[in-house]
CSV table of C-alpha atoms in Angstrom, one decimal:
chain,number,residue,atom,x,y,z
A,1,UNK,CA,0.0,0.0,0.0
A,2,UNK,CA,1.8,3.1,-0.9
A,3,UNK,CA,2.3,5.7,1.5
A,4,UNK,CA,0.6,8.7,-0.3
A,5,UNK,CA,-2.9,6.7,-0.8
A,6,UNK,CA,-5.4,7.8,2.0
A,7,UNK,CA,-8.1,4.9,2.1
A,8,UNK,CA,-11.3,5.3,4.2
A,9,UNK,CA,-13.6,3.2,6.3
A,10,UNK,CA,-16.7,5.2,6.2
A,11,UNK,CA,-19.4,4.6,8.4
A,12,UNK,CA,-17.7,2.2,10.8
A,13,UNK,CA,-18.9,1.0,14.4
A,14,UNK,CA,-15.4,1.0,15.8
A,15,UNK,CA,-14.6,-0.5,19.1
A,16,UNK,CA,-12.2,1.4,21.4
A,17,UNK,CA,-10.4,0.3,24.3
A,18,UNK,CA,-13.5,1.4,26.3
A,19,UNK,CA,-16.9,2.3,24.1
A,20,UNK,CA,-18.1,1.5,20.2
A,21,UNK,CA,-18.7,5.0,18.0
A,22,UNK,CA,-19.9,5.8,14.9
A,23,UNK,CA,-17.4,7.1,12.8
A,24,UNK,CA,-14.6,6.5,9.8
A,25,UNK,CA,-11.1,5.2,9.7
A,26,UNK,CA,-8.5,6.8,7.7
A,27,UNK,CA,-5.5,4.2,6.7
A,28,UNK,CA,-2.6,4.8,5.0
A,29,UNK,CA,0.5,3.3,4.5
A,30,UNK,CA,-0.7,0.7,6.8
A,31,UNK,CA,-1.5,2.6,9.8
A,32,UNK,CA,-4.1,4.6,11.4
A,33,UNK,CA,-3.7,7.8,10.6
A,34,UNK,CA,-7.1,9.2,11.9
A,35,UNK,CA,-10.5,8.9,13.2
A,36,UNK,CA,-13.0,10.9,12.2
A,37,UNK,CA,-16.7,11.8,12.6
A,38,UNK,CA,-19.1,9.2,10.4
A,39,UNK,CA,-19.2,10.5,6.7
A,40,UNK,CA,-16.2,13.0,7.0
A,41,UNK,CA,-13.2,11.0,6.3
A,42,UNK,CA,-11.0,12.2,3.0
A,43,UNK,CA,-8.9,9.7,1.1
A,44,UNK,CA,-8.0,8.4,-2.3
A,45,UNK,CA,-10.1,5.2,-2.0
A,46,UNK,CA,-13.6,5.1,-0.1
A,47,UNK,CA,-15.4,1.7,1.4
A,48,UNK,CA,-18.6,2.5,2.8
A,49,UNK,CA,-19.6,0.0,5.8
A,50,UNK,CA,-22.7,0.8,6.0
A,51,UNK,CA,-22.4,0.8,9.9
A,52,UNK,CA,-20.5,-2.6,10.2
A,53,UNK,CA,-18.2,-3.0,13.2
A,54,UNK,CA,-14.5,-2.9,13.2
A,55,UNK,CA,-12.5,-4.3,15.9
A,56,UNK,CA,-8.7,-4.6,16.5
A,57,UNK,CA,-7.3,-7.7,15.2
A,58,UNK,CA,-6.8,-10.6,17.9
A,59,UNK,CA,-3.7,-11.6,19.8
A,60,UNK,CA,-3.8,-15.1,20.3
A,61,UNK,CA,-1.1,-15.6,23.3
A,62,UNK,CA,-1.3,-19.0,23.7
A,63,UNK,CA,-1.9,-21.7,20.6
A,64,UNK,CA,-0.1,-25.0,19.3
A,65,UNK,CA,-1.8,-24.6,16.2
A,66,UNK,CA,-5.1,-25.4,14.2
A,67,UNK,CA,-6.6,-26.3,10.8
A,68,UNK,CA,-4.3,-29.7,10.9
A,69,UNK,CA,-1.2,-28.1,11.6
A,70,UNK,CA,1.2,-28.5,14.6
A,71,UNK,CA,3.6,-25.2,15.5
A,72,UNK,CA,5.7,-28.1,17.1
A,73,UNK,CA,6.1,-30.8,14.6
A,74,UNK,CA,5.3,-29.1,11.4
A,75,UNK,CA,7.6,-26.9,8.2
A,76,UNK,CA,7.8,-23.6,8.0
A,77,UNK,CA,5.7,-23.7,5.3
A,78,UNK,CA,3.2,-25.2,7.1
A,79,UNK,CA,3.1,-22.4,9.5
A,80,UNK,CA,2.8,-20.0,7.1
A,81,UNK,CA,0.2,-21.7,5.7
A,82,UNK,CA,-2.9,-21.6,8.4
A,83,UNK,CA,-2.1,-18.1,9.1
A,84,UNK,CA,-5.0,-17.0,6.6
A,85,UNK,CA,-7.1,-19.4,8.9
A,86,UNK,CA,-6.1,-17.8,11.6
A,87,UNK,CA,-7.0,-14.2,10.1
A,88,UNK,CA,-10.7,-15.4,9.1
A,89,UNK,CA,-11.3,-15.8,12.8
A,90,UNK,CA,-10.0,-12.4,13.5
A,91,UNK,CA,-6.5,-13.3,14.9
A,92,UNK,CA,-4.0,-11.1,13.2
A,93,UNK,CA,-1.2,-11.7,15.8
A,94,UNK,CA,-0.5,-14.8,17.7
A,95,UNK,CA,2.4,-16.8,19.7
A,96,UNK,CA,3.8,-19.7,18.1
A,97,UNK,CA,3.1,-22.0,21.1
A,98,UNK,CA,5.4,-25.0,21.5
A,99,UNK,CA,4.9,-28.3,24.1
A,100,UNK,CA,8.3,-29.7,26.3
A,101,UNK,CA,9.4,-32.6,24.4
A,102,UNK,CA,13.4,-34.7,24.5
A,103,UNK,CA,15.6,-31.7,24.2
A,104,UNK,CA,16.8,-32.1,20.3
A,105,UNK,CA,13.5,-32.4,19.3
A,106,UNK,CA,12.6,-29.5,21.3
A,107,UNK,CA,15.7,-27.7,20.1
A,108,UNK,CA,14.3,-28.9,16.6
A,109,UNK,CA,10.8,-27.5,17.0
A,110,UNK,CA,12.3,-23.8,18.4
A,111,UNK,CA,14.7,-23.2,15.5
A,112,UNK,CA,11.8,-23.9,12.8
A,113,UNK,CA,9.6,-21.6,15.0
A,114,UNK,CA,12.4,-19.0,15.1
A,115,UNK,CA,12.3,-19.6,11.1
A,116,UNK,CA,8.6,-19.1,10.8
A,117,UNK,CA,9.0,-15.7,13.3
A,118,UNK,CA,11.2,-14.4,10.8
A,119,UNK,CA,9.0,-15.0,7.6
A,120,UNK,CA,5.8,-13.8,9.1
A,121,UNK,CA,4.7,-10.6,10.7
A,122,UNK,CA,2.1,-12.5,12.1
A,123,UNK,CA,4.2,-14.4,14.4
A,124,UNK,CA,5.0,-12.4,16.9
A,125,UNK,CA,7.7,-14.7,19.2
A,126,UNK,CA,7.5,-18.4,20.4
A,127,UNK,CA,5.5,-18.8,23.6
A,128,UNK,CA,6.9,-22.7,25.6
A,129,UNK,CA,5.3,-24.6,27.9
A,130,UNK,CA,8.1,-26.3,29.7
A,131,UNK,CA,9.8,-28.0,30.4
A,132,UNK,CA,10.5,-27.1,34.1
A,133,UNK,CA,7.3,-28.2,35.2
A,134,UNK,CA,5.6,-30.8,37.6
A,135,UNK,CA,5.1,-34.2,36.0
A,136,UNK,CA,1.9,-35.0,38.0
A,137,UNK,CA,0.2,-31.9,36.4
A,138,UNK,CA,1.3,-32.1,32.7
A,139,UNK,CA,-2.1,-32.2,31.6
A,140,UNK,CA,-1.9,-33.2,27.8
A,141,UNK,CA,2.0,-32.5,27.8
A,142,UNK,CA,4.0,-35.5,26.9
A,143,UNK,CA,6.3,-36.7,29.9
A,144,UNK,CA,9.0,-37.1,28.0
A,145,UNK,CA,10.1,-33.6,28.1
A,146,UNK,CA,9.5,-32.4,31.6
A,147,UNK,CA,12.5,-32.4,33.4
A,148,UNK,CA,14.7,-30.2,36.5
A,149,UNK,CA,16.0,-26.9,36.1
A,150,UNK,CA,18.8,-27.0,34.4
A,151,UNK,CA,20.9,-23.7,33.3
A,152,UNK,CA,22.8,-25.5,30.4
A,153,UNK,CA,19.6,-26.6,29.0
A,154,UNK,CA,18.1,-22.9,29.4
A,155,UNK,CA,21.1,-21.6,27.6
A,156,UNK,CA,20.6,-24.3,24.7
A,157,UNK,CA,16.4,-23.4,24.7
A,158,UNK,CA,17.3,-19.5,24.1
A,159,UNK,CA,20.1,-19.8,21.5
A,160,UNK,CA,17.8,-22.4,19.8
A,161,UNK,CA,15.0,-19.5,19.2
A,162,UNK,CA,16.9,-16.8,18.8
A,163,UNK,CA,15.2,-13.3,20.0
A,164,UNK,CA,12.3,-14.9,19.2
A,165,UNK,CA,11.4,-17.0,22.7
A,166,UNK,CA,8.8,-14.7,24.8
A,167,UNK,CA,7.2,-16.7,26.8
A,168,UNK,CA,8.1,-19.6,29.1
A,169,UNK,CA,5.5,-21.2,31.2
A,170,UNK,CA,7.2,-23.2,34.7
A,171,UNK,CA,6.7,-24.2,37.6
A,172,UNK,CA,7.5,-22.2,40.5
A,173,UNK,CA,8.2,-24.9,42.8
A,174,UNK,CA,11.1,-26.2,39.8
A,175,UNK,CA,13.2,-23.3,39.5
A,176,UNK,CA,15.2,-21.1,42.4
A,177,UNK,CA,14.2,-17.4,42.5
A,178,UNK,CA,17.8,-16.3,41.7
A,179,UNK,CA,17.1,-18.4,38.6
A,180,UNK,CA,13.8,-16.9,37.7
A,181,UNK,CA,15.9,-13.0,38.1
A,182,UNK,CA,18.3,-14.0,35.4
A,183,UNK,CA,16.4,-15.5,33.2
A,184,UNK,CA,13.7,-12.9,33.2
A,185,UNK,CA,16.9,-10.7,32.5
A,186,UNK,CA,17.5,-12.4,28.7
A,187,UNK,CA,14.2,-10.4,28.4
A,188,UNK,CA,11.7,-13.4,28.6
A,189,UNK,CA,8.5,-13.5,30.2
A,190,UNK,CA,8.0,-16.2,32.9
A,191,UNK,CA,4.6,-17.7,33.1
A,192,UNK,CA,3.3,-20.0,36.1
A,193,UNK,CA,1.7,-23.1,34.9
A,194,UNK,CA,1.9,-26.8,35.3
A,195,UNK,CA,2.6,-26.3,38.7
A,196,UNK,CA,1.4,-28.9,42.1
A,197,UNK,CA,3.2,-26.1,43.7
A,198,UNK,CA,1.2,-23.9,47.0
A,199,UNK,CA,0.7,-20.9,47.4
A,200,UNK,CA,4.2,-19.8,48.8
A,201,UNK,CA,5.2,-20.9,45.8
A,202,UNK,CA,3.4,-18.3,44.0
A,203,UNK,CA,4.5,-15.6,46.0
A,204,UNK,CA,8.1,-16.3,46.1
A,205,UNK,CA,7.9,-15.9,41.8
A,206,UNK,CA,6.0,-12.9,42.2
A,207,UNK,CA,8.6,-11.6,44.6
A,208,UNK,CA,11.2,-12.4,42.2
A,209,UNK,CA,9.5,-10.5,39.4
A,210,UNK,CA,7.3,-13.2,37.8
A,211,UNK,CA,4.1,-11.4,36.9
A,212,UNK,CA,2.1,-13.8,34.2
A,213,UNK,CA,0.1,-17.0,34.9
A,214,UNK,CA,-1.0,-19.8,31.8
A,215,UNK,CA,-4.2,-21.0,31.6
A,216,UNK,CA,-5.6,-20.6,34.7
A,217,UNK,CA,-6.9,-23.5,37.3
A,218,UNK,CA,-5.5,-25.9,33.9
A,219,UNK,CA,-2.7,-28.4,35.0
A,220,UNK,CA,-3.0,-27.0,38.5
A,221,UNK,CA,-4.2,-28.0,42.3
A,222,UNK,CA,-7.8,-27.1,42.3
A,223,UNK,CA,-9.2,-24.5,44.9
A,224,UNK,CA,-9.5,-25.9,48.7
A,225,UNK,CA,-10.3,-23.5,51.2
A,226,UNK,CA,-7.7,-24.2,53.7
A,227,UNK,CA,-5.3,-24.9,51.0
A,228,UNK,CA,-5.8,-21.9,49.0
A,229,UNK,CA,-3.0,-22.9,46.5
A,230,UNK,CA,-1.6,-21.5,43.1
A,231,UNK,CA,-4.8,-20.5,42.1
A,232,UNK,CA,-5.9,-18.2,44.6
A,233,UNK,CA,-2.4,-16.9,45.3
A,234,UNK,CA,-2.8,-15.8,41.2
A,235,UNK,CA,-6.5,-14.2,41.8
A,236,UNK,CA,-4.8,-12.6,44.7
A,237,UNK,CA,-1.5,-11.0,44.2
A,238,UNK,CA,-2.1,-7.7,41.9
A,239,UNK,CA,0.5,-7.7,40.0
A,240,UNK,CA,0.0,-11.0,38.3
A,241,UNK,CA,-1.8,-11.3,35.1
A,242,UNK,CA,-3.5,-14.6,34.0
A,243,UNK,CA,-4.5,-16.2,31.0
A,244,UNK,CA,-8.3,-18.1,30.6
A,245,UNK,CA,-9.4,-20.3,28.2
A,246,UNK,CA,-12.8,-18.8,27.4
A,247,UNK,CA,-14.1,-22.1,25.0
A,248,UNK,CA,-16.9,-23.4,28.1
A,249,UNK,CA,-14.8,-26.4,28.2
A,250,UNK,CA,-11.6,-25.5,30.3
A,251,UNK,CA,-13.3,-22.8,33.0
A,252,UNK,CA,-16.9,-23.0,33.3
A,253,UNK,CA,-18.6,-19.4,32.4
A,254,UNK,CA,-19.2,-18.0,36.0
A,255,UNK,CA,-15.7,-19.1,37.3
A,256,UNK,CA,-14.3,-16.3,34.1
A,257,UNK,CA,-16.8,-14.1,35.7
A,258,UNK,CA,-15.2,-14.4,39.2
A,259,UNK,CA,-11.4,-13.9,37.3
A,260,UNK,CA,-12.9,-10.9,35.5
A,261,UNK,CA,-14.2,-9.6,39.4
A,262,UNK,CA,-11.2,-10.2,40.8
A,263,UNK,CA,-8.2,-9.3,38.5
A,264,UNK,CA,-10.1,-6.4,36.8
A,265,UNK,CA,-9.9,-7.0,33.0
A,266,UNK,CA,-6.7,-5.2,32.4
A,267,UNK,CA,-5.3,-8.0,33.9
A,268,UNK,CA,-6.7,-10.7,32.5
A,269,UNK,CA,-6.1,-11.9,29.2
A,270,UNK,CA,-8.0,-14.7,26.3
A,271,UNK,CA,-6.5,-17.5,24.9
A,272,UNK,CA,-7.6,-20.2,22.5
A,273,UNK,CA,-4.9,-23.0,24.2
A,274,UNK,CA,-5.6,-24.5,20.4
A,275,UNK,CA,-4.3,-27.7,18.9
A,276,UNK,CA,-4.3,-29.1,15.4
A,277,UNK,CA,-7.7,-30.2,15.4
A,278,UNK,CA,-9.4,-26.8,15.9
A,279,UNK,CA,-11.4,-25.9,13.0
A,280,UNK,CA,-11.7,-28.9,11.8
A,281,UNK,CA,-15.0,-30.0,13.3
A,282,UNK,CA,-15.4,-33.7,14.5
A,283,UNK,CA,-11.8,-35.4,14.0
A,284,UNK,CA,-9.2,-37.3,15.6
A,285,UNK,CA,-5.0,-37.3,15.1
A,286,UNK,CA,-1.6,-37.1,17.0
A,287,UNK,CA,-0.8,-34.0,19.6
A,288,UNK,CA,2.1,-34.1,21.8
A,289,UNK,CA,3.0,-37.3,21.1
A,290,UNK,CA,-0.9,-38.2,22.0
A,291,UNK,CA,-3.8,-40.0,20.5
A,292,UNK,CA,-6.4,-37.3,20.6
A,293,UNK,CA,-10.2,-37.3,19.8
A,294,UNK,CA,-12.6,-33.9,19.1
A,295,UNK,CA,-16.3,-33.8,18.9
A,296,UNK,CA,-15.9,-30.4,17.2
A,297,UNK,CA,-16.6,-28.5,21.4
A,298,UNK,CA,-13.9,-30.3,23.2
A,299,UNK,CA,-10.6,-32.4,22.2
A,300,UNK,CA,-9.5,-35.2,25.1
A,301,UNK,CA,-7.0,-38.4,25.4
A,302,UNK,CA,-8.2,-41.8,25.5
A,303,UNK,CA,-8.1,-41.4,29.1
A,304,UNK,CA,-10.8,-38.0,28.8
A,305,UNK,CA,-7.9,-35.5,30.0
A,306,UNK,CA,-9.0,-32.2,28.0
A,307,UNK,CA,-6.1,-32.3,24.9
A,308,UNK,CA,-6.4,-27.7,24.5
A,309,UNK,CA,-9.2,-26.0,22.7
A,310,UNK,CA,-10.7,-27.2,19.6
A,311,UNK,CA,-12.8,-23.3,19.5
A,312,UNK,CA,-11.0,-20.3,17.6
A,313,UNK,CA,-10.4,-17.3,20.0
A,314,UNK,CA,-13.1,-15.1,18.0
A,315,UNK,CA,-15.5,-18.1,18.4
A,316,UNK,CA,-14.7,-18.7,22.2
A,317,UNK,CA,-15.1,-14.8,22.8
A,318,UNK,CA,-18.4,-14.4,21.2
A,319,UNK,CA,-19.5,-17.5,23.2
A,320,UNK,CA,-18.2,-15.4,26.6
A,321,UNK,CA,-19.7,-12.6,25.5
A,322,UNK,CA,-23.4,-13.7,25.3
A,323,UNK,CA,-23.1,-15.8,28.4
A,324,UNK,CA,-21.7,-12.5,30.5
A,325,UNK,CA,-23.5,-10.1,28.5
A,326,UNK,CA,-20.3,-8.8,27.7
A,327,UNK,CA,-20.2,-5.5,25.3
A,328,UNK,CA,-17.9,-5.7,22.4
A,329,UNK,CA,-14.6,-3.2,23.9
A,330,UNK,CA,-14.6,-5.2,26.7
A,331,UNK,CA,-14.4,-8.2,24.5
A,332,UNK,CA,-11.6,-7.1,22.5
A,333,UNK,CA,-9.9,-5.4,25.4
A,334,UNK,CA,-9.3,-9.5,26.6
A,335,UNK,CA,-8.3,-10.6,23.2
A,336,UNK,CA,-6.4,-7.6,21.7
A,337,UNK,CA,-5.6,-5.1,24.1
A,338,UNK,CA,-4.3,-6.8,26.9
A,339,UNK,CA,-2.8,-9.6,25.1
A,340,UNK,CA,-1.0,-6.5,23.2
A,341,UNK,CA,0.3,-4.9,27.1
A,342,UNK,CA,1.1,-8.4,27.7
A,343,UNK,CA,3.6,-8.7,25.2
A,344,UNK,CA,4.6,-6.3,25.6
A,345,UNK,CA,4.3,-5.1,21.9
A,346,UNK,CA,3.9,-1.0,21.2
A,347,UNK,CA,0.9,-0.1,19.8
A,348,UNK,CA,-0.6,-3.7,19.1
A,349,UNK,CA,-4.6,-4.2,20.2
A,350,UNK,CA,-6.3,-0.5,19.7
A,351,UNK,CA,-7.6,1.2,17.4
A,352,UNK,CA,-6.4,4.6,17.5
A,353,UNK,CA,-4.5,7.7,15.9
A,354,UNK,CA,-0.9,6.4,14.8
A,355,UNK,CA,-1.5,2.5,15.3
A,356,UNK,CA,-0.9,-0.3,12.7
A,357,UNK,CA,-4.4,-1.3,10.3
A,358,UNK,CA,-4.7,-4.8,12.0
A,359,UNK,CA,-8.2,-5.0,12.0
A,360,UNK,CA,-11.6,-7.2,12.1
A,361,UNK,CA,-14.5,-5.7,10.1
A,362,UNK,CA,-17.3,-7.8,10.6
A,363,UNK,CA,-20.5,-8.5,8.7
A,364,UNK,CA,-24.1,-7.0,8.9
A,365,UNK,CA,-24.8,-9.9,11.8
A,366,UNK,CA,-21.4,-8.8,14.0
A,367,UNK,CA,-20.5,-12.8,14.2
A,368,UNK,CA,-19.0,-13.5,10.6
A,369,UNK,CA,-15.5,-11.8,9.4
A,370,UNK,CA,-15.8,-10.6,6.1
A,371,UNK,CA,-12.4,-9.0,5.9
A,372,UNK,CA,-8.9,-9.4,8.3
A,373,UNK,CA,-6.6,-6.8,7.7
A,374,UNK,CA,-2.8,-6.6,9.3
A,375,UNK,CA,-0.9,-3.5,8.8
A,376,UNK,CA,-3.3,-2.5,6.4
A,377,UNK,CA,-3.9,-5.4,3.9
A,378,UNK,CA,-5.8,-7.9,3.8
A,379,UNK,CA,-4.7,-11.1,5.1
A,380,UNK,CA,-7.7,-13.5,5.3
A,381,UNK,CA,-7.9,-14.5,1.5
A,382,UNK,CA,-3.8,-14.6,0.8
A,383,UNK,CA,-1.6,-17.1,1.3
A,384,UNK,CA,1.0,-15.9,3.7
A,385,UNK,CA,4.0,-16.9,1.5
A,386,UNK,CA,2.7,-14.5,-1.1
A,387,UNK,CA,2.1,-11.6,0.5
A,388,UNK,CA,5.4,-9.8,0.7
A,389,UNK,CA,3.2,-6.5,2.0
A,390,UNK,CA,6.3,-4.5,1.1
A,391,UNK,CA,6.1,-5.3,-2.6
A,392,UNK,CA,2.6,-5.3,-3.2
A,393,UNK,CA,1.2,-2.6,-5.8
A,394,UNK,CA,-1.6,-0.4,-4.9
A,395,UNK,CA,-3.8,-2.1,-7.4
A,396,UNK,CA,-3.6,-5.6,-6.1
A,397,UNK,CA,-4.8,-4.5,-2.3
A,398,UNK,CA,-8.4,-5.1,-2.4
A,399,UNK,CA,-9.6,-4.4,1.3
A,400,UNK,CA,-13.0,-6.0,1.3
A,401,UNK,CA,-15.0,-8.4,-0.6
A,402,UNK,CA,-17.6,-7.2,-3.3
A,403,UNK,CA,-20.2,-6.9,-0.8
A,404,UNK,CA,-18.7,-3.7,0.6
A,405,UNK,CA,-19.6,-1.1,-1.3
A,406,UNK,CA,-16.5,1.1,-2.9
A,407,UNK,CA,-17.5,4.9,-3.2
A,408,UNK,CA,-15.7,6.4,-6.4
């Protein structure tokens, strides 16, 4: 998109961090460059919404993949090519999240993640679970690759992904504080998960700087009231931000409620937690070295141990929102904006006056995409490996499909 062609959004309903207004979005050069009153917006090229919403792309934190393809086992090229998947469900961002497995074939899976990070705007880092964790609560995590703290093995986990590693889920029970200091100091985010740990536990990785929790309740002691536990020690210290998977399966509806109580929802963030199978309806396959089953709602082992998500983020958050009555900024503030603070990532999960065009415009119903956009081209109909958004000439960005109107 060149940088001298203005192109409008007229008549939008555009979600901000803390209302939805009428009004137009100027783009250009793919950023925001203004918000305007509803029929005011100059530019070049004109698409009239006719009043359908626009929302800030989704930041999926925390998925292993989806549409048959595994972040940890797969190419490159097979990375790159679910990312249009990902954008018609909203997600313009995500973390390329990776299970523990035996260390080359962890080392294996990071350098090809690093590789993918480096193709695709899309990927924003590598996000991995392990594999300093507590065996007994591994959920759907292969065995295999849990193991001690070890410093060597650190050293060979971040050299294996490069910059690229930005979140690490442990146990807080499995590594020393003075351990979790200097390896928050490489610049990584530590995140509590897989833990049988109490909640002293907790508080000594808080105290130590740890600030992040995964999938809350998930692959952790469940609430006693005498043994309050990781749980409660998350919902309690401020400073920690948590993760929920919002699909009905993981946390039933009114427990999210209580999170959203608690924490306040600047400190609690959406994740899909999806495998392979998501999107793909009723199915079966292989994750983490696992037989797995889906009915299309939930996936599970043999054993019925819940296997992730099967539900896109967008999905998941639309269910959340009609069983809390949720309004829409609030419901991108848990899948875009505070996944974006999380990051942390400038800029990432607003809409507003100098921000990149990674937007959701939505269709006369508000539940279907009709068109994904990341820094200001569309991204929902292209195969990722042919984008190169640098080289594209104005006449080949189409925004929106043929049933949004275009005002010569």
């Amino acid at each position: 998109m060149s940088e001298r062609k203005v192109q409008v959004l007229r008549n939008a309903s555009i979600v901000l961090p803390d209302r939805t207004l009428a009004g137009d979005l100027l783009l250009r050069g793919g950023w925001i460059q203004a918000l305007t009153a509803a029929g005011q917006g100059v530019g070049e090229e004109i698409w009239d919404l006719a009043g359908r919403r626009v929302a800030p792309g989704l930041i999926d934190m925390h998925t292993h993949g989806g549409w048959g393809v595994d972040f940890a086992q797969d190419s490159v090229e097979q990375m790159l090519s679910v990312v249009p998947y990902y954008a018609q469900h909203g997600v313009t961002r995500l973390l390329l999240t990776l299970c523990p497995a035996p260390l080359p074939e962890m080392l294996d899976s990071l350098k090809r993640a690093a590789a993918a990070c480096e193709r695709s705007s899309a990927f924003v880092g590598i996000h991995l679970e392990g594999p300093f964790l507590a065996v007994n609560r591994r959920g759907a995590l292969p065995a295999a690759g849990i193991q001690p703290y070890d410093p060597d093995v650190f050293d060979k986990i971040l050299r294996a992904a490069g910059s690229h590693l930005r979140v690490m889920t442990f146990a807080p029970e499995a590594i020393p504080a003075g351990e979790l200091r200097k390896i928050q100091s490489t610049g990584i985010t530590l995140s509590i998960g897989h833990t049988d740990g109490v909640a002293d536990d907790v508080t000594r990785a808080v105290r130590a700087g740890v600030r992040r929790a995964t999938h809350l309740c998930n692959a952790m002691p469940p609430i006693h009231h005498r043994r309050p536990g990781p749980v409660i020690a998350c919902l309690t210290e401020p400073a920690v931000r948590v993760e929920v998977i919002v699909d009905g399966c993981h946390l039933d509806d009114r427990f999210v409620d209580l999170v959203l109580t608690a924490k306040g929802i600047d400190n609690v963030l959406a994740v899909s937690d999806s495998m392979p199978l998501a999107g793909l309806g009723t199915a079966s396959g292989t994750f983490a070295s696992h037989e797995v089953v889906s009915d299309g709602t939930r996936a599970c082992l043999p054993d019925g141990t819940l296997a992730g998500s099967v539900t896109p983020l967008l999905v998941a958050l639309q269910r959340l929102g009609r069983r809390l009555d949720l309004p829409a900024h609030r419901l991108s503030r848990l899948g875009s904006t505070v996944p974006a603070q999380d990051l942390p990532v400038a800029n990432l999960g607003r809409i507003a006056t100098g921000t990149p065009a990674d937007l959701i415009v939505f269709d006369q119903d508000e539940e279907a995409v009709l068109s994904t956009l990341r820094g200001g081209v569309r991204v929902d109909a292209v195969a990722e490996e042919e984008l190169a958004e640098e080289a594209l000439a104005e006449e080949d960005v189409s925004l929106f499909p043929d049933t949004i109107e275009r005002v010569q």
